[in-house]
mmCIF file of C-alpha atoms in Angstrom:
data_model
loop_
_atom_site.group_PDB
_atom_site.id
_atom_site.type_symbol
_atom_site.label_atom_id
_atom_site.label_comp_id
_atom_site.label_asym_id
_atom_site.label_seq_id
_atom_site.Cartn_x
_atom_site.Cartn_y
_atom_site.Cartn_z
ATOM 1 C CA UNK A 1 20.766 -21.838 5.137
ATOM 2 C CA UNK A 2 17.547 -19.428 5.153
ATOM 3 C CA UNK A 3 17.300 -16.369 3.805
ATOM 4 C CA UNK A 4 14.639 -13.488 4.630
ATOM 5 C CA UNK A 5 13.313 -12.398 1.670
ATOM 6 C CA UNK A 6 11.298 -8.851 1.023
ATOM 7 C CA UNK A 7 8.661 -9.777 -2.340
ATOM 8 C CA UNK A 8 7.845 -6.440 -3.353
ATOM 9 C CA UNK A 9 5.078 -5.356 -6.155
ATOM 10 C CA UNK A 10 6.663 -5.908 -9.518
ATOM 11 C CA UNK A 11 6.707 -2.295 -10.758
ATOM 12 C CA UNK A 12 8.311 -0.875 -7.722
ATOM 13 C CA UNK A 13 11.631 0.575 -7.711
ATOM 14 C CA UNK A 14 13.623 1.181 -4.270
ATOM 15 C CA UNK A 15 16.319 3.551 -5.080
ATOM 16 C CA UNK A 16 17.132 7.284 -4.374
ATOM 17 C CA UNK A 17 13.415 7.590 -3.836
ATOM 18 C CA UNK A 18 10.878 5.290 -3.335
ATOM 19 C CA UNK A 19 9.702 5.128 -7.073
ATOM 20 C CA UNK A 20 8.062 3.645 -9.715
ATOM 21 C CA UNK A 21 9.040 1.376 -13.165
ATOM 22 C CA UNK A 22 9.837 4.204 -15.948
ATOM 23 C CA UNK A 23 9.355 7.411 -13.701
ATOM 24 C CA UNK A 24 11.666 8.884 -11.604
ATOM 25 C CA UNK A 25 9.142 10.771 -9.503
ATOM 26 C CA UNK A 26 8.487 9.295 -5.765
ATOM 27 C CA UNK A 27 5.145 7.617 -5.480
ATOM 28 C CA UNK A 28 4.667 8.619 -1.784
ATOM 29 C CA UNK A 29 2.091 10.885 -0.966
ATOM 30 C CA UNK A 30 2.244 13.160 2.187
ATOM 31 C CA UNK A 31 -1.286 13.341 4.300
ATOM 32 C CA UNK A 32 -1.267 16.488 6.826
ATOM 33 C CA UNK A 33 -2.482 16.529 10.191
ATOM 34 C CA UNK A 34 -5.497 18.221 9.718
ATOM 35 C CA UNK A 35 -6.783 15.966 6.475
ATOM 36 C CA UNK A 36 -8.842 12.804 6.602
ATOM 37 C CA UNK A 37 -7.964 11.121 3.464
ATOM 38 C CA UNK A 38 -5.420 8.529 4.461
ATOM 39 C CA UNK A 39 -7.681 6.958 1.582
ATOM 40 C CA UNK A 40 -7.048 9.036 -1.050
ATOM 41 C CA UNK A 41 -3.209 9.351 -0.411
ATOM 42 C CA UNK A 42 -3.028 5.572 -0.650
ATOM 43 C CA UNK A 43 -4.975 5.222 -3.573
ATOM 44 C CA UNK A 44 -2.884 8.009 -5.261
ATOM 45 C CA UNK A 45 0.344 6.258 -4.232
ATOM 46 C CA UNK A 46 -0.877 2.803 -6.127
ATOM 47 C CA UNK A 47 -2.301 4.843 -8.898
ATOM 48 C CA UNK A 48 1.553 6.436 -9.178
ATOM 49 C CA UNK A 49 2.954 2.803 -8.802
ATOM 50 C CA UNK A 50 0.428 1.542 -11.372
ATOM 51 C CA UNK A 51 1.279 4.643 -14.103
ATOM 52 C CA UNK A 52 -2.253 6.208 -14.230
ATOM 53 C CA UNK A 53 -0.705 8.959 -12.665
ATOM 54 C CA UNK A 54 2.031 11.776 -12.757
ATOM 55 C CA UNK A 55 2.816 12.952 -9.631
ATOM 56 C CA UNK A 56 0.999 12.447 -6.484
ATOM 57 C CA UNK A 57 1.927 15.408 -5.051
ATOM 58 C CA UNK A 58 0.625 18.039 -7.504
ATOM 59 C CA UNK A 59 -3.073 16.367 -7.214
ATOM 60 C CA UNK A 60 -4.230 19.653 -7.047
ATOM 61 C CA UNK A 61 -2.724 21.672 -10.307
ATOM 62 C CA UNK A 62 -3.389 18.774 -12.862
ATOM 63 C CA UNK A 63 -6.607 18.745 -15.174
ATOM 64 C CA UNK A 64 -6.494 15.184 -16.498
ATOM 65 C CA UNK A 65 -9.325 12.648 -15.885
ATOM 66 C CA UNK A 66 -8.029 11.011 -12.777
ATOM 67 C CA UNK A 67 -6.222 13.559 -10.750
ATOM 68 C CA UNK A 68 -9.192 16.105 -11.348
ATOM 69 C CA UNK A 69 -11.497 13.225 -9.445
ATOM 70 C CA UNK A 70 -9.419 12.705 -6.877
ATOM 71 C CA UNK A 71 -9.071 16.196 -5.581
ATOM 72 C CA UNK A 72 -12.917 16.629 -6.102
ATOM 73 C CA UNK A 73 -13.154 13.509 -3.894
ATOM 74 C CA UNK A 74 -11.133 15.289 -1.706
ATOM 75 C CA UNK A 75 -12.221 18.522 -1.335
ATOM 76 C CA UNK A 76 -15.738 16.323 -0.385
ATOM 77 C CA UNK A 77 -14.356 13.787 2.717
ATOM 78 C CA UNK A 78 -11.362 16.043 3.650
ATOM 79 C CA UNK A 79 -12.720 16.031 7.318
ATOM 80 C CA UNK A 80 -15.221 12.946 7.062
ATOM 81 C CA UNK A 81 -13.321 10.753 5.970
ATOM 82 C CA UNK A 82 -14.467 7.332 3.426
ATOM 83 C CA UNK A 83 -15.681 3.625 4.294
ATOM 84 C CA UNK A 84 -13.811 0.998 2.081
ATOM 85 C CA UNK A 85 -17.306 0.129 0.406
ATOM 86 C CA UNK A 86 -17.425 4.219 -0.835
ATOM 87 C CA UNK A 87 -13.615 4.094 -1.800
ATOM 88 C CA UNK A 88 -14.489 1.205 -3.955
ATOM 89 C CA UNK A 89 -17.323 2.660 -5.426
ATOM 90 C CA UNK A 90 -14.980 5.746 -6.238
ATOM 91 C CA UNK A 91 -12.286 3.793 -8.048
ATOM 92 C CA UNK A 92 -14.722 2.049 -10.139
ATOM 93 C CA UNK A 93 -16.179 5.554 -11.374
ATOM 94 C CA UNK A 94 -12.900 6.449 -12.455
ATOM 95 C CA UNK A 95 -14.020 4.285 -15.257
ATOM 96 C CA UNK A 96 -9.737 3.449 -15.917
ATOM 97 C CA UNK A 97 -9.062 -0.105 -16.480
ATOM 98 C CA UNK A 98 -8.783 -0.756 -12.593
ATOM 99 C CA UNK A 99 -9.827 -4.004 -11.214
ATOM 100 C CA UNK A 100 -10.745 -4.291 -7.083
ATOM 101 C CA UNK A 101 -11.539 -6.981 -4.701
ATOM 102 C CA UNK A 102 -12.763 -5.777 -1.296
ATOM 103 C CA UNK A 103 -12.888 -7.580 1.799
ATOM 104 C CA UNK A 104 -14.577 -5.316 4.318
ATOM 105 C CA UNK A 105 -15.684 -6.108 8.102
ATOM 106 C CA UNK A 106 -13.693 -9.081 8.226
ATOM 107 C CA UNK A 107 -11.717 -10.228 11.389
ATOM 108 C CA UNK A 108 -7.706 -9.497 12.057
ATOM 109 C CA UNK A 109 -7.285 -13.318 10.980
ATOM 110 C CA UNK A 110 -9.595 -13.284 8.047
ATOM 111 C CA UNK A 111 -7.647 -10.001 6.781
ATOM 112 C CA UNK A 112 -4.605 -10.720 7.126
ATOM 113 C CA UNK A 113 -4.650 -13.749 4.790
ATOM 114 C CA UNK A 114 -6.676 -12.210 1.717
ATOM 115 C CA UNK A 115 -3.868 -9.615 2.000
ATOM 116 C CA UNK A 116 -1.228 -12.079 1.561
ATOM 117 C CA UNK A 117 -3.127 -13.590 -1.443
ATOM 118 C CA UNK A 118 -3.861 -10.638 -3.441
ATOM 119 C CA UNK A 119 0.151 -9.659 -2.936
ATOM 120 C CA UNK A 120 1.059 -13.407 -4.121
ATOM 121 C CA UNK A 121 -1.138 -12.218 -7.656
ATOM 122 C CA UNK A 122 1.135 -9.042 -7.688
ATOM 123 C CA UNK A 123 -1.588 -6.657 -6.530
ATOM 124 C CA UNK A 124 -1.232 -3.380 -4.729
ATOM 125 C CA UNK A 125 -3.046 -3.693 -1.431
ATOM 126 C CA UNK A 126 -4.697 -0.752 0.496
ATOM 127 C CA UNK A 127 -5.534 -1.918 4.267
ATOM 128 C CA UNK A 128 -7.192 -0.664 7.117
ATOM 129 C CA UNK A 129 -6.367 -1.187 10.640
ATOM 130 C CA UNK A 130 -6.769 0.512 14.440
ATOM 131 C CA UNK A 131 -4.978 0.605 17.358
ATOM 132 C CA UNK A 132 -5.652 -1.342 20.385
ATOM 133 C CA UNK A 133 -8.083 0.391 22.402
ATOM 134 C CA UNK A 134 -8.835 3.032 20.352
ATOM 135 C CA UNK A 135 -11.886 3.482 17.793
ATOM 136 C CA UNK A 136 -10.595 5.177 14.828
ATOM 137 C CA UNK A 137 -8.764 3.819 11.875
ATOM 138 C CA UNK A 138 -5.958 4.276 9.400
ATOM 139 C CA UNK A 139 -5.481 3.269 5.933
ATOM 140 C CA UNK A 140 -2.012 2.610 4.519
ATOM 141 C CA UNK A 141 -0.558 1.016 1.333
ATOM 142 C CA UNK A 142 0.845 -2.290 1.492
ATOM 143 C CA UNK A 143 3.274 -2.774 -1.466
ATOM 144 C CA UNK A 144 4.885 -5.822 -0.179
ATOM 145 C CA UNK A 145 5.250 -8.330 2.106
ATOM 146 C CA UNK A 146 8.411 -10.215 4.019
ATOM 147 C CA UNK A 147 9.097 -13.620 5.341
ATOM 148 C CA UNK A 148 11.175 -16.294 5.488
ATOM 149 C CA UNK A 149 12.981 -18.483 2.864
ATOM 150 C CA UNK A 150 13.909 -22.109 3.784
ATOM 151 C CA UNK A 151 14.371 -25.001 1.754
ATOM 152 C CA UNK A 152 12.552 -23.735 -1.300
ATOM 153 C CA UNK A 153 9.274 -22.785 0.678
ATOM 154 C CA UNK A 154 8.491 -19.104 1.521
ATOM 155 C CA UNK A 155 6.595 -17.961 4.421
ATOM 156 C CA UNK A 156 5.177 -14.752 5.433
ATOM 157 C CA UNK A 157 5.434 -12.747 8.125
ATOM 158 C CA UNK A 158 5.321 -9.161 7.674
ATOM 159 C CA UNK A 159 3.729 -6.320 5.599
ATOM 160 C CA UNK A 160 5.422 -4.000 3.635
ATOM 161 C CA UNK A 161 3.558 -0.377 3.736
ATOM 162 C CA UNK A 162 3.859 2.600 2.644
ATOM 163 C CA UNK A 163 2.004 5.123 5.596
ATOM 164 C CA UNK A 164 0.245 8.510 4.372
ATOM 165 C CA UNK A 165 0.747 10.389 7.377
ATOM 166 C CA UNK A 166 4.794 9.326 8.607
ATOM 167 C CA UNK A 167 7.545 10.537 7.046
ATOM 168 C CA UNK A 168 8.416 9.691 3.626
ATOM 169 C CA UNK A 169 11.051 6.736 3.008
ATOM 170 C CA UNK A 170 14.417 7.735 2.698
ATOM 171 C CA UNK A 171 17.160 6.663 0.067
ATOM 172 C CA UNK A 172 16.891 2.715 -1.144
ATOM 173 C CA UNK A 173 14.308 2.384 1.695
ATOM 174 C CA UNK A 174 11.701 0.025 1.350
ATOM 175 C CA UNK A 175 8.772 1.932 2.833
ATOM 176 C CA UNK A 176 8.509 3.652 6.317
ATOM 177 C CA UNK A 177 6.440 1.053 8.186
ATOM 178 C CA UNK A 178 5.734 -2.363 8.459
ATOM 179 C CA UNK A 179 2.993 -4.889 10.386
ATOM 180 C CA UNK A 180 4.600 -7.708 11.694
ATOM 181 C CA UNK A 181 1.845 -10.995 12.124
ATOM 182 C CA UNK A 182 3.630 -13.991 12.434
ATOM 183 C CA UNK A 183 6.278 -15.555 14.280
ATOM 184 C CA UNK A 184 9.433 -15.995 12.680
ATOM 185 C CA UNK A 185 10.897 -19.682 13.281
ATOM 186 C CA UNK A 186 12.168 -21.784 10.080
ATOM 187 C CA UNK A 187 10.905 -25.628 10.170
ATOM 188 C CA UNK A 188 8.060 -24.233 12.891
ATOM 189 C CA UNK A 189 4.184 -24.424 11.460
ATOM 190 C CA UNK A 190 3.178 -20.287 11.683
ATOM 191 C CA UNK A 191 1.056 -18.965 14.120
ATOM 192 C CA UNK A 192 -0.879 -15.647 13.634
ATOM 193 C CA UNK A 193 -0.981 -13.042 16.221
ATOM 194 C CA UNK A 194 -4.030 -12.153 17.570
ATOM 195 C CA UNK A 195 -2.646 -8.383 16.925
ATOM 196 C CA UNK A 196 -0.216 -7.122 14.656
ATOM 197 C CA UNK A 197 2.985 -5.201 15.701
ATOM 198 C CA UNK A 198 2.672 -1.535 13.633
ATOM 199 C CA UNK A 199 5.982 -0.355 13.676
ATOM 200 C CA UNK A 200 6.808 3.290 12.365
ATOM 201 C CA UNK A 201 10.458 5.388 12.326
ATOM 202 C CA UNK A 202 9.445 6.830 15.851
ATOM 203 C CA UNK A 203 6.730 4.536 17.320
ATOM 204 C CA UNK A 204 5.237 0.819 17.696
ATOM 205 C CA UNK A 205 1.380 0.010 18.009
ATOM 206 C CA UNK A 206 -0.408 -3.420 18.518
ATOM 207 C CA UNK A 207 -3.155 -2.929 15.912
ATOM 208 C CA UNK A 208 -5.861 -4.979 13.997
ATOM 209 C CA UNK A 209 -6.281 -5.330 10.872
ATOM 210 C CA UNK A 210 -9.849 -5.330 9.852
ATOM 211 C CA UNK A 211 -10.298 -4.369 6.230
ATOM 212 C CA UNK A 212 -8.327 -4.582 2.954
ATOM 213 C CA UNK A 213 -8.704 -3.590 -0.192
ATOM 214 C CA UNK A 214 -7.114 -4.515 -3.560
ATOM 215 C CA UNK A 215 -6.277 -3.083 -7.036
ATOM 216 C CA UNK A 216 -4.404 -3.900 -10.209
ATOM 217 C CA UNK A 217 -4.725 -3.491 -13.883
ATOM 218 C CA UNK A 218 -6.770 -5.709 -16.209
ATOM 219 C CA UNK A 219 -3.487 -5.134 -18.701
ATOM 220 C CA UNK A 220 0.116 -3.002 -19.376
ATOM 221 C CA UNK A 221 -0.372 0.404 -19.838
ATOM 222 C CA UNK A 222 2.127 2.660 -22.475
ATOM 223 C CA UNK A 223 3.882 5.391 -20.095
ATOM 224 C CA UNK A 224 5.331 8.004 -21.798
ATOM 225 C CA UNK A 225 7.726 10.278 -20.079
ATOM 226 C CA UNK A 226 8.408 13.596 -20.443
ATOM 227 C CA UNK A 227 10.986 16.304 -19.629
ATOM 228 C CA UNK A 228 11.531 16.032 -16.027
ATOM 229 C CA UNK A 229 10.350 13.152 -15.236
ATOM 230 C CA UNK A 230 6.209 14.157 -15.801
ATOM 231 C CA UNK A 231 3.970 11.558 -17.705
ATOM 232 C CA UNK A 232 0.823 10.680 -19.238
ATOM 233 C CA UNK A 233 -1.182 7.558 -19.651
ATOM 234 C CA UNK A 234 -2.910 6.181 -22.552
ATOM 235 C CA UNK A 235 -5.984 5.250 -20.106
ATOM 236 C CA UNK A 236 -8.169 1.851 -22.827
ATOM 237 C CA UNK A 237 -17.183 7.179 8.941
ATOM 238 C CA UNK A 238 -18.602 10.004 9.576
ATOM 239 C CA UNK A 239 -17.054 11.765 12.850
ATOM 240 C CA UNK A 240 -13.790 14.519 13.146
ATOM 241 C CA UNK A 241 -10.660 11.951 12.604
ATOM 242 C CA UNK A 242 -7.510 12.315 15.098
ATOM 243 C CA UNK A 243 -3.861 12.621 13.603
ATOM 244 C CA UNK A 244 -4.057 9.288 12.108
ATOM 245 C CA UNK A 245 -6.230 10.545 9.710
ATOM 246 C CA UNK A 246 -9.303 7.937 10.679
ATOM 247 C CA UNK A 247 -12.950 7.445 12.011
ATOM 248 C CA UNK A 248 -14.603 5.595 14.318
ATOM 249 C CA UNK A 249 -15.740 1.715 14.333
ATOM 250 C CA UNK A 250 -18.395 2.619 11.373
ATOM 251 C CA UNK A 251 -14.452 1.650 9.462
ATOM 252 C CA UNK A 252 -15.175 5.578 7.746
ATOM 253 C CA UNK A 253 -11.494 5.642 6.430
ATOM 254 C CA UNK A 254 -10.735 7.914 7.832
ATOM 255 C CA UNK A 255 7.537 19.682 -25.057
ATOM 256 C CA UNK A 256 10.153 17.778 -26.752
ATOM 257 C CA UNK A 257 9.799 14.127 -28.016
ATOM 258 C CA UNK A 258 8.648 11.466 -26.043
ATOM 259 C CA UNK A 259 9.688 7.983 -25.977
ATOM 260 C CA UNK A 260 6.951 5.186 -25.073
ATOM 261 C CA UNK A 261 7.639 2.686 -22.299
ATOM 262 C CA UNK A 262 6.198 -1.082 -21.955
ATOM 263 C CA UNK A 263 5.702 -2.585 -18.673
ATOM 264 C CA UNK A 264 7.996 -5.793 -18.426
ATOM 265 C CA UNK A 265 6.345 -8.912 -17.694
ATOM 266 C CA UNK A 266 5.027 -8.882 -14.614
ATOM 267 C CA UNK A 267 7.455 -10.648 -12.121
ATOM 268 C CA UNK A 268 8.278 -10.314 -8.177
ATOM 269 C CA UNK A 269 10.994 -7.222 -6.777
ATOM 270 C CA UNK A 270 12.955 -9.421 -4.233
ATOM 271 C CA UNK A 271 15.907 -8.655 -1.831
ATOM 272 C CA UNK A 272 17.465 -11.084 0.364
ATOM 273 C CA UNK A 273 19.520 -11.025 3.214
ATOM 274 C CA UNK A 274 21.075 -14.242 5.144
ATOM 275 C CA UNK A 275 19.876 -15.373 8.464
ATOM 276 C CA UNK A 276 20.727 -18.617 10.451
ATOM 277 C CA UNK A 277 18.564 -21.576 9.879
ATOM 278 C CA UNK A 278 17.748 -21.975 13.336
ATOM 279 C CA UNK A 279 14.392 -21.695 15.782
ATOM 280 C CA UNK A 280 15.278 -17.821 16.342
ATOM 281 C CA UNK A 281 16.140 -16.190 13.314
ATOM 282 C CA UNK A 282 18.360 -13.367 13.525
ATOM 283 C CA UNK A 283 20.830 -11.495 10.633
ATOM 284 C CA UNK A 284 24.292 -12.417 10.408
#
């Protein structure tokens, strides 16, 4: 018997909302159809997920450090856009404890692996990719990734992403989009697509992904919560962009008392649902 198993970053929580470990605030972040920062919104997702944050949402009213950055950032690109190289340039000014590892200009099949590996060291991935026969891109949050569990060996075939610009997940949902790569037969060696299946609430793309980029934290961070559900954190391309919020093939991308919280040891979210053990996998 096989199972299909979602691995999901460690500190995310699928439950009303799409949330995070110790808050009870979503960590989805809406982009508009007139903005170019699919960037930004992903970065301010992870940066929710990760507990350097409060709210992605109110960006705009907060004065700390990080959030007062970001909306400088994007008051700057809001209709340019940002290559990966400048994003990561960005996050290491924010001078935070973040760690990075880029992999920029790199074919579909080059991608898709280093994405895979940096989720396997329980790191929040932000990815670019572009439609088929189109020149501008998207950026998007990959928080985990699904495959298939057989005889003690699990293997890959879909990302897990949280999308800027669709809708945001609803109840116990695990995101609101997902790349599917690989073909799904147990016992069978996998084969990579030469393009990835996008798939949204109200559309599917063939797409390519061509650049990733990840981020974690060199070590735990204290949360501490507030009333309502607010925190703090003790911190140790350039053309117009179309409603996908991306550029062209330059890869421009587009109180009271408080109680202190620990991160857990770091260790994988997983859900599993049965599926036959046969060359076409399907639920039962």
């Amino acid at each position: 018997m096989g199972f299909t198993v979602q691995r999901f970053h460690p500190l995310i929580r699928p439950e009303l909302y799409l949330g995070a470990d110790g808050s009870a605030i979503p960590v989805f972040s809406r982009q508009s159809a007139w903005d170019s920062l699919c960037t930004l919104h992903a970065l301010a997702s992870a940066l929710k997920i990760l507990g350097l944050i409060a709210d992605p949402a109110r960006i705009a009213t907060r004065q700390r450090k990080i959030e007062a950055a970001i909306w400088r950032k994007a008051a700057d690109i809001f209709q340019t856009g940002v290559t990966f190289t400048e994003l990561a340039d960005f996050i290491a000014g924010l001078d935070c404890g973040l760690r990075i590892k880029l992999f920029e200009r790199g074919s579909h099949r080059e991608v898709v692996p280093f994405i895979e590996r940096e989720l396997a060291r329980k790191r929040l991935v932000i990815a670019s990719f572009r439609v088929i026969g189109e020149s501008h891109n998207h950026a998007a949050l990959v928080i985990g990734v699904e495959g298939l569990e057989h005889g003690g060996r699990f293997v890959p075939h879909a990302l897990l992403i949280l999308d800027p610009a669709e809708s945001p997940p609803g109840a116990f949902a695990t995101g609101n989009a997902r790349l599917d790569y690989a073909d799904r037969k147990p016992g069978k060696a996998r084969r990579l697509w030469r393009y990835s299946k996008y798939a949204t609430a109200g559309e599917t793309f063939s797409v390519v992904v061509n650049a990733a980029l990840s981020i974690h934290v060199d070590k735990p961070y204290v949360l501490r919560s507030y009333p309502r559900g607010s925190a703090a954190i003790d911190c140790p391309m350039t053309q117009s962009m179309n409603s996908w919020g991306s550029t062209s093939r330059a890869r421009r991308m587009s109180s009271s008392s408080m109680r202190s919280i620990r991160r857990p040891p770091l260790s994988y979210f997983e859900t599993k649902v049965c599926v036959r053990s046969s060359l076409s996998a399907t639920s039962c």
